[in-house]
Amino acid sequence: MKKIYILLFITSISFAQNVNRKYISHSWKNNILEVKTSDGSYLIKPYSDKIVETSFIPNGDASNSESAKQSFNPNSHAVVKTAEKGWASFTKTDNSLTLLTKGITVVINKSPFKITYSNLGKVLLSEKMGYTKVNDSTETLSFNLDNSEALYGGGARALGMNRRGNRLQLYNRAHYGYETKAELMNFCIPLVMSSKLYTVHFDNAAIGYLDLDSQKNNTLTYETISGRKTYQIIVGDSWTDLVSNYTDLSGKQPLLPRWALGNFSSRFGYHNQDEVENTIRKFEDNKIPVDAIILDLYWFGKGIKNTMGNLDWDKDNFPNPDKMISNLNAKGVKTILITEPFILTTSSKWKETVDKKVLVTDKTGKPATWDFYFGNTSVVDIFKPEGASWFWNVYKRLINQGVGGMWGDLGEPEVFPSKVITAGGKADEVHNIYGHNWAKLIADGYKKDFPTQRPFILMRAGYSGSQRYGMVPWSGDVSRSWGGLQSQMEIALQMGMQGLGYMHSDLGGFAGDYFDNELYLRWLQYGVFNPIFRPHAQEDVASEVARKDITTMAKAKKSVELRYQLMPYNYTLSFDNNQKGTPLMRPLFFEEPNNPALTTVAGTYFWGNNFLVTPITKSGVTSTEIYFPKSNNWFDFYTNEKHLAGTTKTIKVNEDYIPTFVRGGSFIPMIETIQNTSNYSLDNFNLHYYFDESVAHSNGMLYNDDGVTPNAFEKEQYEAVHFSSDTSAKSLIIKIATVSGRNYTSKNKNVSVFIHNISNKAKRIFVNGQEQVYKRFSEPLQVNVNAAIGPLSEIKIEY
């Protein structure tokens, strides 16, 4: 241990120091190490063995207190975890203080003053200047980096996977019609993740910048206008462990209602009740699965401008919304409505919101107003209890009508002048958490008034930890172009790493009137292996599969059907995300963190643990080069062709699907196509096993519940079907067992097990000890099993 301390000390003095900061004293009490210096105090607090929080309180902030702890602002908009005692030990020497957990070592050198963070003897990062007040409007926190680490994070951007070298503005703002580059978008998250498997989260909501070594001097700098000088250091043993630890800190995503994984009918927009009903009829007539329809602006107004804020049905064009919603619900189709926080001075709700004092104000206390594209407006003050209550009552009325989900648009907010004052602070202090708190008021409202329903909350803007409110983010008004498609993998992968696992895009693209059926189909093929399958676009080109020409419809329908066939696998991914924070889409470097060639790769990714996917993002592509990760061999999902681990191959591209591969030894549960998830059942399902003789043992799991009850797993209202394989030189044994929660009644299941790549080896087949008679062995080999509750089902194949 003494050698580690010496190493840390040598490392710490090899960088630039804040020479003006002098150590004065310290105390270690109640799980907090307080270190007083000449210009302020540090509070260092372990949350767990892999999470440590550091706060700096400048002298001016703590001058009237004996202890900085008494003046520290403890309110975090991101953190939900409670710091646990007992994780850390504290030691000191003449020139250093050490806070030690199993995962993080914090060393404070007294002279010259320096804070260094390490993991298992390896330096992760250290404060460079630490806290600095640059001028009256800017404060910074700066850190030393090494010259080799790749950096990720900062929210939703299109910059390339390794974001090192960029100075990122932290100000949620839409980028209309972006393609391959978008430096600023709707989700600005003050978080940095390193290829050295640590995360720095700057726990402050105010606007600012995140500088990822833009000056090429190995410096990470957080800049802000005001607020807490607090950051958390999180470490992980692997990428999945790192994301899990961060979401332990900021909150796990609730499990979405199962229907949210189905197909959406969505466009800008449906003008009247007849359009809505006729559109769903087209899906039904063409037997195209659909689970929801999304209504844009026209549900509350005839035009785009001057009606925002009405937040009630336009009865001329929607004369009987209750009946419309009821009929759709009877078909298994949910209705989702767009809402915005903007209340125009021309809207029907203007007088009411003014009278009830639920709007943001100017410095005189009057409702603040300003002009933007849709008209002259103000915004609901969701930070004010009366504002949040008023807004929730709008949603409560709509949910009682039968509305199944809510869309929150323009929640950056799109235009939010600095002059605005809210109950939570000035506009620039709360700008980045407006969408975050908007999602919170909806989620809290559901818990209070609709406790048996899982909410669906589609939001365009958010913040660190927004996932815990069930937020479903999307990537904004992307260009309907090949360039627009090319940026989507990076955006979704990065956001999944940062906790928001359901980041997705308007399939087919949104902005512009570019018409290209090849682009549309490639985008939908990518959407199959995307958290949410939601085609959406402006009116010029139809976005719905059911409104395409006959040839395009038939091809697109295959993608929709595959999406539904994979529902058991995808729902299990959602459960995994809910429990562990694991992203649904995962970068290749998650599996090979020490492979520098993968730090920038976004064009190929993992869908869950078992699929490897390469979207086609350019026109006319007939072949593409794919790297197959070295952990396993991979099998073509469509042809069964085997590709060896750790190889790079040129793959022929088919126009009907994108290159998709399954990990050797994997179990893929699937169902036959259904019209929507109201028909979902596991009474009969298909289980695909990809035999690879190099895999001695593997496991899989299928999670199931009623698809609607919040916290069904915690309430023990679930079942889990477990699969395992054991391969020897003479046989393959597959076992299936169902485990149920105490409050769930499972049924026996008829499972059609399809075993790939074994028919040419198989000689004898046994099910639960009974030999099965086959005239010939097909490929894949199909074995039918009745998986009864309780007993273990076993398939044995002798070679």
PDB file of N, CA, C and O in Angstrom, residues 141 143 152-155 157 163 165-171 188-193 200-202 207-214 219-224 498:
ATOM      1  N   LEU A 141     -14.218  24.046 -13.010  1.00  0.00           N
ATOM      2  CA  LEU A 141     -13.563  22.936 -12.327  1.00  0.00           C
ATOM      3  C   LEU A 141     -12.700  22.263 -13.380  1.00  0.00           C
ATOM      4  O   LEU A 141     -13.206  21.883 -14.447  1.00  0.00           O
ATOM      5  N   PHE A 143      -9.440  19.406 -14.527  1.00  0.00           N
ATOM      6  CA  PHE A 143      -8.832  18.132 -14.160  1.00  0.00           C
ATOM      7  C   PHE A 143      -7.755  17.773 -15.169  1.00  0.00           C
ATOM      8  O   PHE A 143      -7.812  18.142 -16.346  1.00  0.00           O
ATOM      9  N   TYR A 152     -16.282  10.114 -23.713  1.00  0.00           N
ATOM     10  CA  TYR A 152     -17.649  10.038 -24.191  1.00  0.00           C
ATOM     11  C   TYR A 152     -18.534  10.888 -23.277  1.00  0.00           C
ATOM     12  O   TYR A 152     -18.119  11.328 -22.211  1.00  0.00           O
ATOM     13  N   GLY A 153     -19.775  11.122 -23.690  1.00  0.00           N
ATOM     14  CA  GLY A 153     -20.714  11.815 -22.818  1.00  0.00           C
ATOM     15  C   GLY A 153     -21.113  13.178 -23.340  1.00  0.00           C
ATOM     16  O   GLY A 153     -21.017  13.477 -24.526  1.00  0.00           O
ATOM     17  N   GLY A 154     -21.606  14.011 -22.422  1.00  0.00           N
ATOM     18  CA  GLY A 154     -22.069  15.338 -22.795  1.00  0.00           C
ATOM     19  C   GLY A 154     -23.475  15.373 -23.346  1.00  0.00           C
ATOM     20  O   GLY A 154     -23.932  16.412 -23.816  1.00  0.00           O
ATOM     21  N   GLY A 155     -24.172  14.226 -23.314  1.00  0.00           N
ATOM     22  CA  GLY A 155     -25.551  14.191 -23.800  1.00  0.00           C
ATOM     23  C   GLY A 155     -25.644  13.761 -25.239  1.00  0.00           C
ATOM     24  O   GLY A 155     -24.817  13.010 -25.754  1.00  0.00           O
ATOM     25  N   ARG A 157     -25.316  14.294 -29.026  1.00  0.00           N
ATOM     26  CA  ARG A 157     -24.548  15.069 -30.003  1.00  0.00           C
ATOM     27  C   ARG A 157     -24.240  14.167 -31.193  1.00  0.00           C
ATOM     28  O   ARG A 157     -24.260  12.949 -31.070  1.00  0.00           O
ATOM     29  N   ARG A 163     -15.410  11.841 -28.158  1.00  0.00           N
ATOM     30  CA  ARG A 163     -15.711  13.273 -28.189  1.00  0.00           C
ATOM     31  C   ARG A 163     -14.581  14.143 -27.645  1.00  0.00           C
ATOM     32  O   ARG A 163     -14.743  15.342 -27.464  1.00  0.00           O
ATOM     33  N   GLY A 165     -11.544  16.506 -27.530  1.00  0.00           N
ATOM     34  CA  GLY A 165     -11.174  17.572 -28.445  1.00  0.00           C
ATOM     35  C   GLY A 165     -12.275  18.574 -28.697  1.00  0.00           C
ATOM     36  O   GLY A 165     -12.061  19.585 -29.365  1.00  0.00           O
ATOM     37  N   ASN A 166     -13.463  18.320 -28.129  1.00  0.00           N
ATOM     38  CA  ASN A 166     -14.602  19.218 -28.317  1.00  0.00           C
ATOM     39  C   ASN A 166     -14.888  20.029 -27.068  1.00  0.00           C
ATOM     40  O   ASN A 166     -14.701  19.557 -25.948  1.00  0.00           O
ATOM     41  N   ARG A 167     -15.350  21.238 -27.278  1.00  0.00           N
ATOM     42  CA  ARG A 167     -15.876  22.077 -26.189  1.00  0.00           C
ATOM     43  C   ARG A 167     -17.388  22.107 -26.379  1.00  0.00           C
ATOM     44  O   ARG A 167     -17.895  22.676 -27.357  1.00  0.00           O
ATOM     45  N   LEU A 168     -18.116  21.479 -25.464  1.00  0.00           N
ATOM     46  CA  LEU A 168     -19.537  21.234 -25.628  1.00  0.00           C
ATOM     47  C   LEU A 168     -20.361  22.219 -24.806  1.00  0.00           C
ATOM     48  O   LEU A 168     -20.207  22.301 -23.585  1.00  0.00           O
ATOM     49  N   GLN A 169     -21.225  22.940 -25.479  1.00  0.00           N
ATOM     50  CA  GLN A 169     -22.118  23.841 -24.761  1.00  0.00           C
ATOM     51  C   GLN A 169     -23.170  23.038 -24.013  1.00  0.00           C
ATOM     52  O   GLN A 169     -23.689  22.046 -24.525  1.00  0.00           O
ATOM     53  N   LEU A 170     -23.466  23.441 -22.795  1.00  0.00           N
ATOM     54  CA  LEU A 170     -24.505  22.803 -21.992  1.00  0.00           C
ATOM     55  C   LEU A 170     -25.714  23.735 -21.970  1.00  0.00           C
ATOM     56  O   LEU A 170     -25.896  24.545 -21.054  1.00  0.00           O
ATOM     57  N   TYR A 171     -26.504  23.628 -23.021  1.00  0.00           N
ATOM     58  CA  TYR A 171     -27.699  24.462 -23.152  1.00  0.00           C
ATOM     59  C   TYR A 171     -28.652  23.733 -24.093  1.00  0.00           C
ATOM     60  O   TYR A 171     -28.477  23.761 -25.309  1.00  0.00           O
ATOM     61  N   CYS A 188     -28.369  17.947 -23.014  1.00  0.00           N
ATOM     62  CA  CYS A 188     -26.999  18.311 -22.633  1.00  0.00           C
ATOM     63  C   CYS A 188     -26.762  17.805 -21.211  1.00  0.00           C
ATOM     64  O   CYS A 188     -27.273  18.382 -20.252  1.00  0.00           O
ATOM     65  N   ILE A 189     -26.002  16.743 -21.105  1.00  0.00           N
ATOM     66  CA  ILE A 189     -25.791  16.096 -19.811  1.00  0.00           C
ATOM     67  C   ILE A 189     -24.357  16.367 -19.351  1.00  0.00           C
ATOM     68  O   ILE A 189     -23.401  16.053 -20.070  1.00  0.00           O
ATOM     69  N   PRO A 190     -24.170  16.947 -18.163  1.00  0.00           N
ATOM     70  CA  PRO A 190     -22.828  17.299 -17.689  1.00  0.00           C
ATOM     71  C   PRO A 190     -22.074  16.091 -17.151  1.00  0.00           C
ATOM     72  O   PRO A 190     -21.751  16.002 -15.967  1.00  0.00           O
ATOM     73  N   LEU A 191     -21.761  15.182 -18.026  1.00  0.00           N
ATOM     74  CA  LEU A 191     -21.175  13.903 -17.644  1.00  0.00           C
ATOM     75  C   LEU A 191     -20.116  13.521 -18.664  1.00  0.00           C
ATOM     76  O   LEU A 191     -20.316  13.683 -19.871  1.00  0.00           O
ATOM     77  N   VAL A 192     -19.006  12.997 -18.179  1.00  0.00           N
ATOM     78  CA  VAL A 192     -17.916  12.536 -19.035  1.00  0.00           C
ATOM     79  C   VAL A 192     -17.585  11.102 -18.648  1.00  0.00           C
ATOM     80  O   VAL A 192     -17.420  10.791 -17.462  1.00  0.00           O
ATOM     81  N   MET A 193     -17.469  10.229 -19.652  1.00  0.00           N
ATOM     82  CA  MET A 193     -17.076   8.844 -19.424  1.00  0.00           C
ATOM     83  C   MET A 193     -15.759   8.600 -20.142  1.00  0.00           C
ATOM     84  O   MET A 193     -15.554   9.060 -21.268  1.00  0.00           O
ATOM     85  N   VAL A 200     -17.076  11.064 -14.676  1.00  0.00           N
ATOM     86  CA  VAL A 200     -17.181  12.264 -13.864  1.00  0.00           C
ATOM     87  C   VAL A 200     -18.527  12.898 -14.171  1.00  0.00           C
ATOM     88  O   VAL A 200     -18.814  13.222 -15.322  1.00  0.00           O
ATOM     89  N   HIS A 201     -19.351  13.043 -13.163  1.00  0.00           N
ATOM     90  CA  HIS A 201     -20.638  13.712 -13.337  1.00  0.00           C
ATOM     91  C   HIS A 201     -20.622  15.021 -12.564  1.00  0.00           C
ATOM     92  O   HIS A 201     -20.397  15.035 -11.350  1.00  0.00           O
ATOM     93  N   PHE A 202     -20.833  16.126 -13.278  1.00  0.00           N
ATOM     94  CA  PHE A 202     -20.867  17.441 -12.657  1.00  0.00           C
ATOM     95  C   PHE A 202     -22.304  17.733 -12.235  1.00  0.00           C
ATOM     96  O   PHE A 202     -23.188  17.922 -13.068  1.00  0.00           O
ATOM     97  N   ILE A 207     -26.580  26.355 -16.894  1.00  0.00           N
ATOM     98  CA  ILE A 207     -25.976  26.259 -18.220  1.00  0.00           C
ATOM     99  C   ILE A 207     -24.478  26.473 -18.123  1.00  0.00           C
ATOM    100  O   ILE A 207     -23.965  27.011 -17.141  1.00  0.00           O
ATOM    101  N   GLY A 208     -23.752  26.033 -19.154  1.00  0.00           N
ATOM    102  CA  GLY A 208     -22.309  26.197 -19.144  1.00  0.00           C
ATOM    103  C   GLY A 208     -21.665  25.486 -20.308  1.00  0.00           C
ATOM    104  O   GLY A 208     -22.246  25.377 -21.399  1.00  0.00           O
ATOM    105  N   TYR A 209     -20.458  24.968 -20.080  1.00  0.00           N
ATOM    106  CA  TYR A 209     -19.700  24.250 -21.109  1.00  0.00           C
ATOM    107  C   TYR A 209     -18.978  23.067 -20.475  1.00  0.00           C
ATOM    108  O   TYR A 209     -18.636  23.083 -19.292  1.00  0.00           O
ATOM    109  N   LEU A 210     -18.736  22.078 -21.298  1.00  0.00           N
ATOM    110  CA  LEU A 210     -17.961  20.910 -20.919  1.00  0.00           C
ATOM    111  C   LEU A 210     -16.838  20.801 -21.939  1.00  0.00           C
ATOM    112  O   LEU A 210     -17.079  20.513 -23.114  1.00  0.00           O
ATOM    113  N   ASP A 211     -15.631  21.091 -21.509  1.00  0.00           N
ATOM    114  CA  ASP A 211     -14.490  21.134 -22.421  1.00  0.00           C
ATOM    115  C   ASP A 211     -13.689  19.850 -22.290  1.00  0.00           C
ATOM    116  O   ASP A 211     -13.040  19.598 -21.270  1.00  0.00           O
ATOM    117  N   LEU A 212     -13.729  19.043 -23.347  1.00  0.00           N
ATOM    118  CA  LEU A 212     -13.065  17.744 -23.345  1.00  0.00           C
ATOM    119  C   LEU A 212     -11.711  17.866 -24.039  1.00  0.00           C
ATOM    120  O   LEU A 212     -11.491  17.318 -25.113  1.00  0.00           O
ATOM    121  N   ASP A 213     -10.830  18.653 -23.434  1.00  0.00           N
ATOM    122  CA  ASP A 213      -9.465  18.817 -23.923  1.00  0.00           C
ATOM    123  C   ASP A 213      -9.417  19.478 -25.302  1.00  0.00           C
ATOM    124  O   ASP A 213      -8.643  19.077 -26.177  1.00  0.00           O
ATOM    125  N   SER A 214     -10.225  20.516 -25.501  1.00  0.00           N
ATOM    126  CA  SER A 214     -10.238  21.191 -26.801  1.00  0.00           C
ATOM    127  C   SER A 214      -8.921  21.907 -27.095  1.00  0.00           C
ATOM    128  O   SER A 214      -8.585  22.145 -28.258  1.00  0.00           O
ATOM    129  N   THR A 219      -6.555  18.415 -20.581  1.00  0.00           N
ATOM    130  CA  THR A 219      -7.352  19.045 -19.531  1.00  0.00           C
ATOM    131  C   THR A 219      -8.842  18.853 -19.786  1.00  0.00           C
ATOM    132  O   THR A 219      -9.326  19.083 -20.898  1.00  0.00           O
ATOM    133  N   LEU A 220      -9.538  18.440 -18.754  1.00  0.00           N
ATOM    134  CA  LEU A 220     -10.995  18.399 -18.741  1.00  0.00           C
ATOM    135  C   LEU A 220     -11.480  19.565 -17.894  1.00  0.00           C
ATOM    136  O   LEU A 220     -11.046  19.717 -16.749  1.00  0.00           O
ATOM    137  N   THR A 221     -12.381  20.387 -18.460  1.00  0.00           N
ATOM    138  CA  THR A 221     -12.857  21.561 -17.736  1.00  0.00           C
ATOM    139  C   THR A 221     -14.376  21.649 -17.800  1.00  0.00           C
ATOM    140  O   THR A 221     -14.967  21.510 -18.875  1.00  0.00           O
ATOM    141  N   TYR A 222     -14.971  21.861 -16.659  1.00  0.00           N
ATOM    142  CA  TYR A 222     -16.402  22.151 -16.560  1.00  0.00           C
ATOM    143  C   TYR A 222     -16.561  23.633 -16.262  1.00  0.00           C
ATOM    144  O   TYR A 222     -15.962  24.147 -15.311  1.00  0.00           O
ATOM    145  N   GLU A 223     -17.333  24.313 -17.091  1.00  0.00           N
ATOM    146  CA  GLU A 223     -17.571  25.747 -16.921  1.00  0.00           C
ATOM    147  C   GLU A 223     -19.052  25.975 -16.664  1.00  0.00           C
ATOM    148  O   GLU A 223     -19.905  25.370 -17.318  1.00  0.00           O
ATOM    149  N   THR A 224     -19.363  26.879 -15.741  1.00  0.00           N
ATOM    150  CA  THR A 224     -20.771  27.163 -15.452  1.00  0.00           C
ATOM    151  C   THR A 224     -20.925  28.610 -14.999  1.00  0.00           C
ATOM    152  O   THR A 224     -19.932  29.294 -14.699  1.00  0.00           O
ATOM    153  N   GLN A 498     -25.221   6.910 -21.021  1.00  0.00           N
ATOM    154  CA  GLN A 498     -25.456   7.966 -20.032  1.00  0.00           C
ATOM    155  C   GLN A 498     -26.783   7.784 -19.292  1.00  0.00           C
ATOM    156  O   GLN A 498     -27.291   8.713 -18.676  1.00  0.00           O
TER     157      GLN A 498
END
